[in-house]
mmCIF file of C-alpha atoms in Angstrom:
data_model
loop_
_atom_site.group_PDB
_atom_site.id
_atom_site.type_symbol
_atom_site.label_atom_id
_atom_site.label_comp_id
_atom_site.label_asym_id
_atom_site.label_seq_id
_atom_site.Cartn_x
_atom_site.Cartn_y
_atom_site.Cartn_z
ATOM 1 C CA MET A 251 77.126 -12.301 103.365
ATOM 2 C CA LEU A 252 78.071 -11.066 106.839
ATOM 3 C CA ASP A 253 81.760 -10.857 107.811
ATOM 4 C CA THR A 254 82.049 -12.996 110.935
ATOM 5 C CA THR A 255 85.752 -12.241 111.483
ATOM 6 C CA PRO A 256 85.120 -10.279 114.721
ATOM 7 C CA LEU A 257 83.343 -13.274 116.257
ATOM 8 C CA ILE A 258 86.039 -15.731 115.178
ATOM 9 C CA THR A 259 88.720 -13.394 116.519
ATOM 10 C CA ALA A 260 87.015 -13.021 119.907
ATOM 11 C CA VAL A 261 86.442 -16.774 120.172
ATOM 12 C CA GLU A 262 90.027 -17.602 119.166
ATOM 13 C CA ARG A 263 91.386 -15.128 121.694
ATOM 14 C CA LEU A 264 89.382 -16.645 124.563
ATOM 15 C CA ALA A 265 90.058 -20.222 123.443
ATOM 16 C CA ASP A 266 93.800 -19.546 123.301
ATOM 17 C CA ARG A 267 93.733 -18.065 126.797
ATOM 18 C CA LEU A 268 91.851 -21.082 128.104
ATOM 19 C CA ARG A 269 94.272 -23.497 126.447
ATOM 20 C CA ALA A 270 97.265 -21.651 127.928
ATOM 21 C CA ALA A 271 95.806 -21.168 131.398
ATOM 22 C CA PRO A 272 97.289 -23.137 134.272
ATOM 23 C CA GLN A 273 95.124 -25.791 135.888
ATOM 24 C CA SER A 274 94.682 -23.650 139.003
ATOM 25 C CA ARG A 275 93.175 -20.819 136.943
ATOM 26 C CA LEU A 276 90.878 -23.207 135.111
ATOM 27 C CA GLN A 277 89.712 -24.654 138.424
ATOM 28 C CA ARG A 278 89.005 -21.186 139.839
ATOM 29 C CA GLY A 279 86.297 -20.633 137.274
ATOM 30 C CA ALA A 280 87.874 -19.964 133.895
ATOM 31 C CA ALA A 281 86.952 -23.433 132.607
ATOM 32 C CA ALA A 282 83.387 -23.154 133.876
ATOM 33 C CA GLU A 283 83.015 -19.754 132.205
ATOM 34 C CA GLY A 284 84.486 -21.135 128.989
ATOM 35 C CA LEU A 285 82.095 -24.093 129.002
ATOM 36 C CA ALA A 286 79.109 -21.849 129.702
ATOM 37 C CA THR A 287 80.162 -19.644 126.790
ATOM 38 C CA ALA A 288 80.647 -22.625 124.472
ATOM 39 C CA ARG A 289 77.228 -23.956 125.435
ATOM 40 C CA GLU A 290 75.574 -20.592 124.794
ATOM 41 C CA LEU A 291 77.254 -20.176 121.402
ATOM 42 C CA SER A 292 76.286 -23.733 120.493
ATOM 43 C CA ALA A 293 72.666 -23.106 121.472
ATOM 44 C CA ARG A 294 72.593 -19.887 119.435
ATOM 45 C CA ALA A 295 73.961 -21.701 116.390
ATOM 46 C CA GLN A 296 71.405 -24.489 116.736
ATOM 47 C CA ARG A 297 68.537 -21.994 117.110
ATOM 48 C CA ALA A 298 69.713 -20.136 113.998
ATOM 49 C CA GLU A 299 70.002 -23.344 111.991
ATOM 50 C CA SER A 300 66.846 -25.058 113.286
ATOM 51 C CA PRO A 301 64.352 -22.523 114.632
ATOM 52 C CA GLY A 302 61.641 -24.054 116.777
ATOM 53 C CA ARG A 303 63.788 -27.034 117.717
ATOM 54 C CA GLU A 304 65.162 -27.404 121.243
ATOM 55 C CA PRO A 305 68.986 -27.030 121.198
ATOM 56 C CA ARG A 306 71.067 -29.922 122.481
ATOM 57 C CA VAL A 307 73.381 -29.114 125.397
ATOM 58 C CA MET A 308 77.090 -29.366 124.719
ATOM 59 C CA PRO A 309 78.573 -31.951 127.096
ATOM 60 C CA ASP A 310 81.293 -31.184 129.616
ATOM 61 C CA ALA A 311 84.430 -32.783 128.142
ATOM 62 C CA GLY A 312 86.645 -31.577 130.976
ATOM 63 C CA MET A 313 88.541 -28.431 131.801
ATOM 64 C CA PHE A 314 91.389 -29.170 129.401
ATOM 65 C CA ALA A 315 89.038 -29.496 126.411
ATOM 66 C CA VAL A 316 87.014 -26.348 126.976
ATOM 67 C CA GLY A 317 89.136 -24.221 124.628
ATOM 68 C CA ASP A 318 88.504 -26.667 121.797
ATOM 69 C CA GLN A 319 84.796 -26.855 122.617
ATOM 70 C CA LEU A 320 84.630 -23.066 122.492
ATOM 71 C CA MET A 321 86.309 -23.010 119.068
ATOM 72 C CA VAL A 322 83.869 -25.558 117.633
ATOM 73 C CA ALA A 323 80.836 -23.713 119.000
ATOM 74 C CA GLY A 324 82.165 -20.325 117.899
ATOM 75 C CA ARG A 325 82.861 -21.470 114.355
ATOM 76 C CA ASP A 326 79.453 -23.154 114.130
ATOM 77 C CA LEU A 327 77.808 -19.922 115.203
ATOM 78 C CA ALA A 328 79.890 -17.878 112.761
ATOM 79 C CA VAL A 329 78.664 -20.037 109.883
ATOM 80 C CA ALA A 330 75.067 -19.818 111.111
ATOM 81 C CA LEU A 331 75.266 -16.019 111.393
ATOM 82 C CA GLU A 332 76.709 -15.376 107.932
ATOM 83 C CA THR A 333 73.209 -14.573 106.682
ATOM 84 C CA ALA A 334 71.787 -13.162 109.936
ATOM 85 C CA PRO A 335 71.294 -9.507 110.840
ATOM 86 C CA SER A 336 74.522 -7.811 111.944
ATOM 87 C CA ALA A 337 72.992 -7.053 115.371
ATOM 88 C CA GLU A 338 73.056 -10.780 116.163
ATOM 89 C CA LEU A 339 76.740 -10.957 115.282
ATOM 90 C CA ASP A 340 77.535 -7.863 117.347
ATOM 91 C CA GLU A 341 75.689 -9.373 120.325
ATOM 92 C CA ALA A 342 77.610 -12.645 120.003
ATOM 93 C CA VAL A 343 80.958 -10.818 119.889
ATOM 94 C CA ARG A 344 79.984 -8.770 122.942
ATOM 95 C CA TYR A 345 78.923 -11.949 124.765
ATOM 96 C CA VAL A 346 82.291 -13.642 124.133
ATOM 97 C CA GLU A 347 84.258 -10.545 125.147
ATOM 98 C CA GLU A 348 82.272 -10.234 128.392
ATOM 99 C CA ALA A 349 82.813 -13.945 129.105
ATOM 100 C CA ALA A 350 86.554 -13.486 128.636
ATOM 101 C CA ALA A 351 86.538 -10.602 131.093
ATOM 102 C CA ARG A 352 84.687 -12.730 133.648
ATOM 103 C CA ALA A 353 86.910 -15.778 133.127
ATOM 104 C CA PHE A 354 90.148 -13.871 133.561
ATOM 105 C CA ALA A 355 89.164 -11.100 135.967
#
Protein backbone atom coordinates (compact mmCIF):
# COMPACT_ATOMS: atom_id res chain seq x y z
CA MET A 1 0.00 0.00 0.00
CA LEU A 2 1.32 3.43 -1.00
CA ASP A 3 2.06 6.01 1.72
CA THR A 4 -0.05 9.02 0.77
CA THR A 5 1.24 11.21 3.63
CA PRO A 6 3.05 13.64 1.27
CA LEU A 7 -0.19 14.33 -0.60
CA ILE A 8 -2.22 14.80 2.59
CA THR A 9 0.48 17.11 3.97
CA ALA A 10 0.56 19.26 0.82
CA VAL A 11 -3.24 19.45 0.70
CA GLU A 12 -3.52 20.31 4.41
CA ARG A 13 -0.91 23.02 4.05
CA LEU A 14 -2.73 24.69 1.15
CA ALA A 15 -6.16 24.24 2.75
CA ASP A 16 -4.94 25.84 5.98
CA ARG A 17 -3.52 28.80 4.06
CA LEU A 18 -6.80 29.24 2.21
CA ARG A 19 -8.81 29.07 5.42
CA ALA A 20 -6.56 31.67 7.07
CA ALA A 21 -6.34 34.01 4.09
CA PRO A 22 -8.10 37.35 4.27
CA GLN A 23 -11.06 37.91 1.98
CA SER A 24 -9.04 40.31 -0.18
CA ARG A 25 -6.44 37.62 -0.88
CA LEU A 26 -9.12 35.07 -1.69
CA GLN A 27 -10.76 37.52 -4.09
CA ARG A 28 -7.45 38.22 -5.84
CA GLY A 29 -7.27 34.65 -7.05
CA ALA A 30 -6.34 32.39 -4.16
CA ALA A 31 -9.89 31.03 -3.88
CA ALA A 32 -10.15 30.44 -7.62
CA GLU A 33 -6.82 28.59 -7.60
CA GLY A 34 -7.94 26.54 -4.61
CA LEU A 35 -11.22 25.60 -6.30
CA ALA A 36 -9.44 24.67 -9.53
CA THR A 37 -7.07 22.48 -7.52
CA ALA A 38 -9.93 20.85 -5.60
CA ARG A 39 -11.75 20.16 -8.85
CA GLU A 40 -8.66 18.61 -10.43
CA LEU A 41 -7.97 16.40 -7.41
CA SER A 42 -11.62 15.36 -7.35
CA ALA A 43 -11.54 14.47 -11.04
CA ARG A 44 -8.34 12.45 -10.57
CA ALA A 45 -9.90 10.53 -7.69
CA GLN A 46 -13.04 9.79 -9.70
CA ARG A 47 -11.00 8.62 -12.71
CA ALA A 48 -8.95 6.32 -10.45
CA GLU A 49 -12.06 4.89 -8.82
CA SER A 50 -14.23 4.64 -11.95
CA PRO A 51 -12.11 4.49 -15.09
CA GLY A 52 -14.04 5.19 -18.27
CA ARG A 53 -16.69 7.21 -16.45
CA GLU A 54 -16.89 10.98 -16.88
CA PRO A 55 -15.96 12.73 -13.59
CA ARG A 56 -18.53 15.01 -12.00
CA VAL A 57 -17.42 18.62 -11.48
CA MET A 58 -17.12 19.79 -7.90
CA PRO A 59 -19.48 22.74 -7.40
CA ASP A 60 -18.35 26.19 -6.34
CA ALA A 61 -19.46 26.47 -2.69
CA GLY A 62 -17.97 29.94 -2.28
CA MET A 63 -14.59 31.37 -1.45
CA PHE A 64 -14.88 30.65 2.27
CA ALA A 65 -15.51 26.93 1.69
CA VAL A 66 -12.70 26.28 -0.76
CA GLY A 67 -10.26 25.09 1.92
CA ASP A 68 -12.74 22.45 3.05
CA GLN A 69 -13.48 21.43 -0.54
CA LEU A 70 -9.76 21.01 -1.13
CA MET A 71 -9.42 18.79 1.95
CA VAL A 72 -12.28 16.53 0.85
CA ALA A 73 -10.92 16.19 -2.68
CA GLY A 74 -7.36 15.64 -1.46
CA ARG A 75 -8.35 12.93 0.99
CA ASP A 76 -10.51 11.22 -1.64
CA LEU A 77 -7.57 11.19 -4.02
CA ALA A 78 -5.21 9.90 -1.32
CA VAL A 79 -7.50 6.92 -0.73
CA ALA A 80 -7.82 6.29 -4.47
CA LEU A 81 -4.04 6.41 -4.94
CA GLU A 82 -3.15 4.00 -2.12
CA THR A 83 -2.86 1.20 -4.68
CA ALA A 84 -1.71 3.31 -7.65
CA PRO A 85 1.83 3.65 -9.00
CA SER A 86 3.97 6.04 -6.95
CA ALA A 87 4.45 8.29 -10.01
CA GLU A 88 0.77 9.24 -9.83
CA LEU A 89 1.14 10.22 -6.19
CA ASP A 90 4.30 12.22 -6.89
CA GLU A 91 2.50 14.06 -9.71
CA ALA A 92 -0.45 14.88 -7.45
CA VAL A 93 1.85 16.25 -4.73
CA ARG A 94 3.70 18.35 -7.31
CA TYR A 95 0.38 19.65 -8.67
CA VAL A 96 -0.80 20.78 -5.21
CA GLU A 97 2.54 22.42 -4.40
CA GLU A 98 2.52 24.32 -7.71
CA ALA A 99 -1.07 25.42 -7.08
CA ALA A 100 -0.07 26.75 -3.67
CA ALA A 101 2.76 28.73 -5.24
CA ARG A 102 0.35 30.23 -7.78
CA ALA A 103 -2.33 31.00 -5.19
CA PHE A 104 0.03 32.80 -2.84
CA ALA A 105 2.60 34.28 -5.21
